[in-house]
Short mmCIF file of C-alpha atoms and ligand atoms in Angstrom, two decimals:
data_model
loop_
_atom_site.label_atom_id
_atom_site.label_comp_id
_atom_site.label_asym_id
_atom_site.label_seq_id
_atom_site.Cartn_x
_atom_site.Cartn_y
_atom_site.Cartn_z
CA UNK J 123 -55.49 225.64 -120.54
CA UNK J 124 -54.42 228.21 -118.05
CA UNK J 125 -52.08 224.83 -116.90
CA UNK J 126 -50.35 224.17 -120.48
CA UNK J 127 -50.17 227.93 -120.98
CA UNK J 128 -47.66 227.93 -117.69
CA UNK J 129 -46.33 224.40 -118.86
CA UNK J 130 -45.22 227.06 -121.68
CA UNK J 131 -44.11 230.19 -119.81
CA UNK J 132 -42.14 227.19 -117.95
CA UNK J 133 -40.81 225.84 -120.48
CA UNK J 134 -40.28 228.51 -122.60
CA UNK J 135 -38.18 230.56 -119.80
CA UNK J 136 -36.81 227.89 -118.04
CA UNK J 137 -33.81 225.02 -120.23
CA UNK J 138 -32.27 226.08 -122.68
CA UNK J 139 -34.19 223.77 -125.33
CA UNK J 140 -36.76 227.14 -125.56
CA UNK J 141 -38.59 226.67 -128.73
CA UNK J 142 -39.89 229.89 -130.78
CA UNK J 143 -42.43 227.55 -132.44
CA UNK J 144 -44.71 226.34 -130.92
CA UNK J 145 -48.64 223.97 -132.05
CA UNK J 146 -50.91 222.60 -129.87
CA UNK J 147 -51.36 218.84 -131.22
CA UNK J 148 -53.51 216.78 -128.91
CA UNK J 149 -54.38 215.90 -125.08
CA UNK J 150 -52.52 217.93 -123.53
CA UNK J 151 -49.59 217.56 -125.71
CA UNK J 152 -48.30 220.58 -127.52
CA UNK J 153 -44.58 220.78 -129.97
CA UNK J 154 -41.90 222.87 -130.34
CA UNK J 155 -39.88 223.55 -133.36
CA UNK J 156 -36.36 222.69 -133.16
CA UNK J 157 -33.98 223.23 -135.67
CA UNK J 158 -37.15 222.85 -138.17
CA UNK J 159 -38.82 220.04 -136.78
CA UNK J 160 -41.18 218.94 -134.21
CA UNK J 161 -41.26 218.13 -130.70
CA UNK J 162 -42.71 216.66 -127.66
CA UNK J 163 -41.47 218.73 -124.55
CA UNK J 164 -40.00 215.20 -123.64
CA UNK J 165 -37.95 214.66 -127.14
CA UNK J 166 -36.99 217.88 -127.57
CA UNK J 167 -35.18 217.60 -123.62
CA UNK J 168 -33.65 214.43 -124.52
CA UNK J 169 -32.83 214.94 -128.28
CA UNK J 170 -30.41 217.75 -126.28
CA UNK J 171 -29.41 215.32 -124.11
CA UNK J 172 -28.72 212.71 -126.93
CA UNK J 173 -26.00 215.56 -128.15
CA UNK J 174 -24.85 216.69 -125.32
CA UNK J 175 -23.45 213.07 -124.16
CA UNK J 176 -23.90 210.34 -126.85
CA UNK J 177 -21.39 209.37 -128.22
CA UNK J 178 -20.68 206.26 -131.26
CA UNK J 179 -18.63 203.32 -130.97
CA UNK J 180 -16.79 202.96 -134.35
CA UNK J 181 -18.46 199.53 -134.14
CA UNK J 182 -22.09 201.18 -133.32
CA UNK J 183 -25.28 199.86 -134.90
CA UNK J 184 -27.61 202.75 -136.05
CA UNK J 185 -31.19 201.84 -136.21
CA UNK J 186 -33.16 205.49 -137.79
CA UNK J 187 -36.46 205.86 -138.34
CA UNK J 188 -39.52 207.88 -138.16
CA UNK J 189 -42.27 206.14 -135.15
CA UNK J 190 -44.52 203.92 -136.84
CA UNK J 191 -42.43 202.17 -140.48
CA UNK J 192 -41.58 199.49 -138.75
CA UNK J 193 -38.71 200.22 -136.12
CA UNK J 194 -39.85 197.10 -134.15
CA UNK J 195 -39.93 195.14 -136.85
CA UNK J 196 -35.99 195.49 -137.61
CA UNK J 197 -35.78 196.06 -134.01
CA UNK J 198 -35.95 192.01 -133.52
CA UNK J 199 -34.66 191.21 -137.66
CA UNK J 200 -30.92 193.88 -136.59
CA UNK J 201 -30.82 191.92 -133.54
CA UNK J 202 -31.13 188.55 -135.00
CA UNK J 203 -28.72 189.34 -137.52
CA UNK J 204 -26.06 190.65 -135.34
CA UNK J 205 -25.75 187.84 -132.97
CA UNK J 206 -26.60 185.09 -134.43
CA UNK J 207 -24.23 182.31 -133.69
CA UNK J 208 -25.11 183.51 -129.94
CA UNK J 209 -26.24 180.75 -128.21
CA UNK J 210 -30.42 180.86 -127.62
CA UNK J 211 -30.28 183.97 -129.42
CA UNK J 212 -33.96 182.45 -130.65
CA UNK J 213 -34.98 183.06 -126.96
CA UNK J 214 -34.53 186.30 -126.32
CA UNK J 215 -37.34 187.12 -128.95
CA UNK J 216 -39.50 184.98 -126.64
CA UNK J 217 -38.70 187.28 -123.93
CA UNK J 218 -37.25 190.86 -124.30
CA UNK J 219 -40.09 193.00 -126.20
CA UNK J 220 -37.72 194.07 -129.67
CA UNK J 221 -38.15 197.96 -127.78
CA UNK J 222 -36.65 197.11 -125.09
CA UNK J 223 -33.52 195.30 -126.31
CA UNK J 224 -32.00 197.38 -128.56
CA UNK J 225 -32.37 200.36 -126.58
CA UNK J 226 -33.85 203.97 -128.48
CA UNK J 227 -31.40 206.76 -127.42
CA UNK J 228 -33.45 209.41 -126.55
CA UNK J 229 -36.54 207.31 -124.90
CA UNK J 230 -35.87 204.25 -123.15
CA UNK J 231 -31.67 206.01 -122.65
CA UNK J 232 -32.68 208.70 -121.25
CA UNK J 233 -36.06 208.93 -119.41
CA UNK J 234 -36.84 205.93 -117.02
CA UNK J 235 -39.87 207.11 -115.40
CA UNK J 236 -40.32 210.47 -116.11
CA UNK J 237 -36.45 211.56 -114.57
CA UNK J 238 -33.42 212.13 -116.88
CA UNK J 239 -30.16 210.03 -116.03
CA UNK J 240 -27.98 210.27 -117.87
CA UNK J 241 -25.56 207.47 -116.27
CA UNK J 242 -26.83 205.18 -118.31
CA UNK J 243 -25.79 206.79 -121.29
CA UNK J 244 -22.55 206.02 -119.84
CA UNK J 245 -23.14 202.57 -119.52
CA UNK J 246 -24.05 202.05 -123.23
CA UNK J 247 -20.38 205.15 -124.37
CA UNK J 248 -19.27 202.04 -122.42
CA UNK J 249 -20.32 199.22 -124.20
CA UNK J 250 -19.41 197.89 -126.92
CA UNK J 251 -15.57 198.64 -127.25
CA UNK J 252 -13.46 195.71 -128.56
CA UNK J 253 -15.49 193.93 -131.40
CA UNK J 254 -19.52 193.90 -130.06
CA UNK J 255 -21.98 196.02 -132.27
CA UNK J 256 -24.05 197.81 -129.10
CA UNK J 257 -27.38 198.60 -131.20
CA UNK J 258 -29.20 201.80 -131.40
CA UNK J 259 -32.25 203.05 -132.88
CA UNK J 260 -33.35 206.74 -132.61
CA UNK J 261 -35.95 209.16 -135.11
CA UNK J 262 -33.87 212.03 -134.41
CA UNK J 263 -34.12 214.02 -137.90
CA UNK J 264 -30.26 213.62 -140.03
CA UNK J 265 -30.50 216.97 -140.39
CA UNK J 266 -29.68 217.11 -136.78
CA UNK J 267 -27.89 214.25 -135.32
CA UNK J 268 -26.23 213.68 -138.33
CA UNK J 269 -22.81 214.87 -136.78
CA UNK J 270 -22.92 213.79 -134.23
CA UNK J 271 -23.39 210.08 -136.01
CA UNK J 272 -20.82 210.94 -138.66
CA UNK J 273 -18.29 212.11 -136.07
CA UNK J 274 -17.71 208.36 -136.17
CA UNK J 275 -16.42 207.32 -139.75
CA UNK J 276 -17.05 203.61 -139.22
CA UNK J 277 -20.31 202.85 -137.45
CA UNK J 278 -23.27 202.32 -139.14
CA UNK J 279 -26.85 203.43 -139.53
CA UNK J 280 -30.04 200.96 -140.48
CA UNK J 281 -32.72 203.08 -142.53
CA UNK J 282 -36.26 202.72 -142.58
CA UNK J 283 -38.85 204.41 -144.19
CA UNK J 284 -42.07 203.25 -144.75
CA UNK J 285 -45.56 204.56 -147.26
CA UNK J 286 -46.45 207.72 -145.33
CA UNK J 287 -50.33 207.62 -145.23
CA UNK J 288 -49.75 203.55 -143.17
CA UNK J 289 -47.01 205.44 -141.61
CA UNK J 290 -49.77 208.20 -140.44
CA UNK J 291 -52.60 205.28 -140.46
CA UNK J 292 -50.41 203.30 -137.58
CA UNK J 293 -49.37 206.35 -135.45
CA UNK J 294 -53.58 207.82 -135.72
CA UNK J 295 -54.05 204.11 -134.05
CA UNK J 296 -51.00 204.21 -131.80
CA UNK J 297 -52.31 207.43 -130.18
CA UNK J 298 -55.69 205.93 -129.50
CA UNK J 299 -53.59 203.71 -127.43
CA UNK J 300 -52.44 205.65 -125.14
CA UNK J 301 -55.98 205.43 -123.04
CA UNK J 302 -56.89 208.44 -121.54
CA UNK J 303 -53.51 210.66 -121.84
CA UNK J 304 -54.97 211.81 -125.63
CA UNK J 305 -58.59 211.20 -124.34
CA UNK J 306 -59.97 214.71 -123.64
CA UNK J 307 -59.20 215.72 -126.93
CA UNK J 308 -58.53 212.67 -129.41
CA UNK J 309 -56.04 213.02 -132.62
CA UNK J 310 -59.38 213.23 -135.05
CA UNK J 311 -58.57 211.71 -138.23
CA UNK J 312 -59.23 215.44 -140.55
CA UNK J 313 -56.48 217.24 -137.77
CA UNK J 314 -54.28 214.39 -138.02
CA UNK J 315 -53.71 214.39 -141.39
CA UNK J 316 -53.63 217.27 -141.42
CA UNK J 317 -50.80 217.72 -139.43
CA UNK J 318 -49.14 215.09 -141.43
CA UNK J 319 -49.08 217.40 -144.11
CA UNK J 320 -47.82 220.46 -142.58
CA UNK J 321 -45.05 218.43 -141.09
CA UNK J 322 -45.99 218.52 -137.43
CA UNK J 323 -45.79 215.87 -135.63
CA UNK J 324 -43.58 214.14 -133.51
CA UNK J 325 -40.31 214.11 -135.18
CA UNK J 326 -42.29 215.86 -138.31
CA UNK J 327 -41.36 216.76 -141.55
CA UNK J 328 -41.90 212.82 -142.96
CA UNK J 329 -41.04 213.36 -146.14
CA UNK J 330 -38.27 215.91 -144.46
CA UNK J 331 -36.77 212.86 -142.04
CA UNK J 332 -36.91 210.47 -144.92
CA UNK J 333 -35.07 213.00 -147.46
CA UNK J 334 -31.96 213.69 -145.92
CA UNK J 335 -31.25 209.22 -144.55
CA UNK J 336 -31.49 208.63 -148.20
CA UNK J 337 -29.51 210.87 -149.83
CA UNK J 338 -27.18 210.51 -147.06
CA UNK J 339 -27.41 206.91 -148.27
CA UNK J 340 -26.76 207.42 -152.04
CA UNK J 341 -23.78 209.27 -151.52
CA UNK J 342 -22.56 207.08 -149.15
CA UNK J 343 -24.26 203.42 -149.28
CA UNK J 344 -21.67 202.05 -146.99
CA UNK J 345 -22.93 204.32 -143.96
CA UNK J 346 -26.07 204.31 -144.24
CA UNK J 347 -28.19 201.28 -145.54
CA UNK J 348 -31.58 202.10 -146.29
CA UNK J 349 -34.84 199.52 -146.27
CA UNK J 350 -38.97 200.80 -146.88
CA UNK J 351 -41.19 198.80 -144.76
CA UNK J 352 -42.74 197.45 -148.09
CA UNK J 353 -39.31 196.13 -149.92
CA UNK J 354 -39.35 194.06 -146.77
CA UNK J 355 -42.76 192.61 -147.21
CA UNK J 356 -42.22 192.31 -150.74
CA UNK J 357 -38.65 189.45 -149.71
CA UNK J 358 -37.55 189.72 -146.86
CA UNK J 359 -35.13 187.55 -146.76
CA UNK J 360 -33.02 189.13 -149.66
CA UNK J 361 -33.42 192.45 -147.41
CA UNK J 362 -31.97 190.36 -144.65
CA UNK J 363 -29.35 189.45 -146.56
CA UNK J 364 -29.18 193.01 -148.05
CA UNK J 365 -28.47 194.12 -143.97
CA UNK J 366 -26.32 191.30 -143.23
CA UNK J 367 -24.30 192.00 -145.93
CA UNK J 368 -23.90 195.87 -144.94
CA UNK J 369 -22.75 195.76 -141.52
CA UNK J 370 -19.92 192.90 -142.74
CA UNK J 371 -21.67 190.25 -141.63
CA UNK J 372 -23.20 188.90 -144.53
CA UNK J 373 -25.14 184.48 -144.66
CA UNK J 374 -22.93 182.14 -147.29
CA UNK J 375 -24.18 179.16 -148.75
CA UNK J 376 -25.85 176.52 -147.26
CA UNK J 377 -26.98 176.28 -143.00
CA UNK J 378 -26.44 180.08 -143.37
CA UNK J 379 -29.31 179.51 -146.16
CA UNK J 380 -31.53 177.81 -143.47
CA UNK J 381 -30.51 180.38 -140.74
CA UNK J 382 -31.58 183.37 -143.26
CA UNK J 383 -35.39 181.59 -143.14
CA UNK J 384 -35.45 181.23 -139.43
CA UNK J 385 -34.47 184.96 -138.94
CA UNK J 386 -37.17 186.23 -141.11
CA UNK J 387 -40.36 183.47 -139.25
CA UNK J 388 -39.25 184.71 -135.99
CA UNK J 389 -39.20 188.04 -136.86
CA UNK J 390 -42.49 188.10 -138.99
CA UNK J 391 -45.80 190.10 -137.36
CA UNK J 392 -47.63 186.48 -136.93
CA UNK J 393 -44.22 185.17 -134.35
CA UNK J 394 -43.62 188.22 -132.46
CA UNK J 395 -47.51 189.27 -131.71
CA UNK J 396 -48.11 186.29 -130.33
CA UNK J 397 -45.35 186.64 -127.94
CA UNK J 398 -47.17 187.03 -124.32
CA UNK J 399 -44.16 189.72 -123.72
CA UNK J 400 -45.47 191.86 -126.62
CA UNK J 401 -48.96 191.24 -125.68
CA UNK J 402 -48.55 192.18 -122.67
CA UNK J 403 -50.45 195.65 -121.40
CA UNK J 404 -47.36 196.43 -119.52
CA UNK J 405 -45.98 200.28 -119.44
CA UNK J 406 -41.62 199.86 -120.05
CA UNK J 407 -40.02 201.35 -117.11
CA UNK J 408 -38.25 203.41 -119.01
CA UNK J 409 -41.56 205.91 -118.32
CA UNK J 410 -42.59 205.45 -122.02
CA UNK J 411 -46.40 206.09 -122.67
CA UNK J 412 -48.11 203.54 -123.70
CA UNK J 413 -48.92 199.63 -123.27
CA UNK J 414 -46.13 196.54 -125.19
CA UNK J 415 -48.37 195.63 -126.68
CA UNK J 416 -48.97 198.70 -128.47
CA UNK J 417 -46.38 198.81 -130.64
CA UNK J 418 -48.45 195.54 -132.11
CA UNK J 419 -51.86 196.07 -134.45
CA UNK J 420 -52.30 194.90 -137.60
CA UNK J 421 -48.72 194.75 -139.80
CA UNK J 422 -49.75 194.96 -143.12
CA UNK J 423 -49.22 197.35 -146.07
CA UNK J 424 -52.10 199.50 -148.04
CA UNK J 425 -54.16 199.49 -144.66
CA UNK J 426 -54.87 203.85 -145.26
CA UNK J 427 -57.15 202.17 -147.64
CA UNK J 428 -59.06 201.13 -144.30
CA UNK J 429 -59.49 204.50 -142.49
CA UNK J 430 -58.38 207.57 -145.36
CA UNK J 431 -61.36 209.31 -147.66
CA UNK J 432 -60.51 209.57 -151.20
CA UNK J 433 -60.09 213.64 -150.04
CA UNK J 434 -56.99 212.78 -147.35
CA UNK J 435 -56.03 210.29 -149.75
CA UNK J 436 -55.65 213.78 -152.35
CA UNK J 437 -54.35 215.71 -149.53
CA UNK J 438 -51.52 213.50 -148.41
CA UNK J 439 -50.66 212.53 -152.37
CA UNK J 440 -50.05 215.80 -152.83
CA UNK J 441 -47.08 216.37 -150.46
CA UNK J 442 -45.93 213.51 -151.83
CA UNK J 443 -46.23 214.30 -155.44
CA UNK J 444 -43.97 217.71 -154.56
CA UNK J 445 -41.40 216.34 -151.96
CA UNK J 446 -40.32 212.69 -152.78
CA UNK J 447 -41.67 212.69 -156.68
CA UNK J 448 -40.65 216.08 -156.09
CA UNK J 449 -36.97 215.17 -155.82
CA UNK J 450 -36.41 212.47 -157.33
CA UNK J 451 -37.51 209.48 -155.24
CA UNK J 452 -41.23 208.01 -157.06
CA UNK J 453 -42.49 206.25 -153.61
CA UNK J 454 -45.53 206.76 -151.62
CA UNK J 455 -48.59 207.30 -153.87
P1 A3P D 571 -49.62 199.01 -138.08
O1 A3P D 571 -49.76 200.29 -137.03
O2 A3P D 571 -49.81 199.93 -138.99
O3 A3P D 571 -50.05 198.08 -137.76
P2 A3P D 571 -43.25 200.88 -134.96
O4 A3P D 571 -42.29 199.53 -134.91
O5 A3P D 571 -41.43 201.58 -136.66
O6 A3P D 571 -43.61 202.33 -134.38
O7 A3P D 571 -44.10 200.87 -135.56
C1 A3P D 571 -45.69 200.34 -136.29
C2 A3P D 571 -46.35 199.29 -137.17
O8 A3P D 571 -45.43 198.48 -137.29
C3 A3P D 571 -47.07 198.60 -137.34
O9 A3P D 571 -48.03 198.76 -138.41
C4 A3P D 571 -47.17 197.42 -136.03
O10 A3P D 571 -48.36 196.98 -136.44
C5 A3P D 571 -46.21 196.92 -137.58
N1 A3P D 571 -45.19 196.54 -137.30
C6 A3P D 571 -44.53 195.37 -135.64
N2 A3P D 571 -44.13 194.75 -136.20
C7 A3P D 571 -44.29 194.06 -136.95
C8 A3P D 571 -43.60 192.70 -137.46
N3 A3P D 571 -43.24 192.35 -137.74
N4 A3P D 571 -43.70 193.03 -138.80
C9 A3P D 571 -44.55 193.96 -139.57
N5 A3P D 571 -44.82 195.23 -139.29
C10 A3P D 571 -44.42 194.88 -137.88
#
């Protein structure tokens, strides 16, 4: 405990990323409030680096999401849609974890083995000139990264969200996979529900995160495409076609229709989760503290019923009604 307090002291006094509000999370982790959202110490620093250095290019495709809402799946899909005419595009998924294939601004581009490497973003900034698109992912809330993303009038954003209860359960499981990182003080489910409802989770509040991207997709449908995990599960072919159309690379009839089915199949949970690279217990070189395999668990809609008791469901549903339904977004209960 003494060490943690030292860390806070150091953190608060030593960097421009100081935050006056701090909450205990789990393990040795604390969450820091920045512009209304909660970040781990590492993500607060890397988010600020992104804000300082990242410049969107006109052809960029930004995959935005709250953690555990289907980011990995959408990474595989976006890559497959955009590179569908490249030779060996399906082999690419066999050999590369989707998290490596599409870098995350605040994870892969900056944090390599715990060190910040701003030059990596320079390389990314230099790619994607001409006609080819860079695909980059982020969990940074629109309230924080929106100005930057609007600075390129043509870069496009694809946002995925997921039922709040499944999102929370997925996050809760994800942290269990972190071995001894959180073992000393695990995130018990009652605290997880309580903190989730109060918005105190990395990149949270989940609700504010979702609402801002959704609002922008309604105001500027040519800029932001909003899709839910449940829609993708229900009608993956239709979603893939709509995403391709939104990105300006629509599928035509005939052979292209077969391609849609192939992409959906290649990116299915059943398919991806069986690839050696995705089953690996190796840690990514980015320094991300969880193994590659941790991004694949059950991949189902409604798994929360197996974990959340009645009272927990009631607590989350109450917040969902207030935040989502109250704002006209009837989703998530
Ligand atoms: P579960 O924990 O409910 O299984 P993210 O990629 O945003 O971290 O989200 C991870 C969640 O998406 C996990 O959910 C994971 O199993 C699921 N997932 C990963 N790949 C998927 C795929 N191809 N299809 C459907 N769900 C997938």
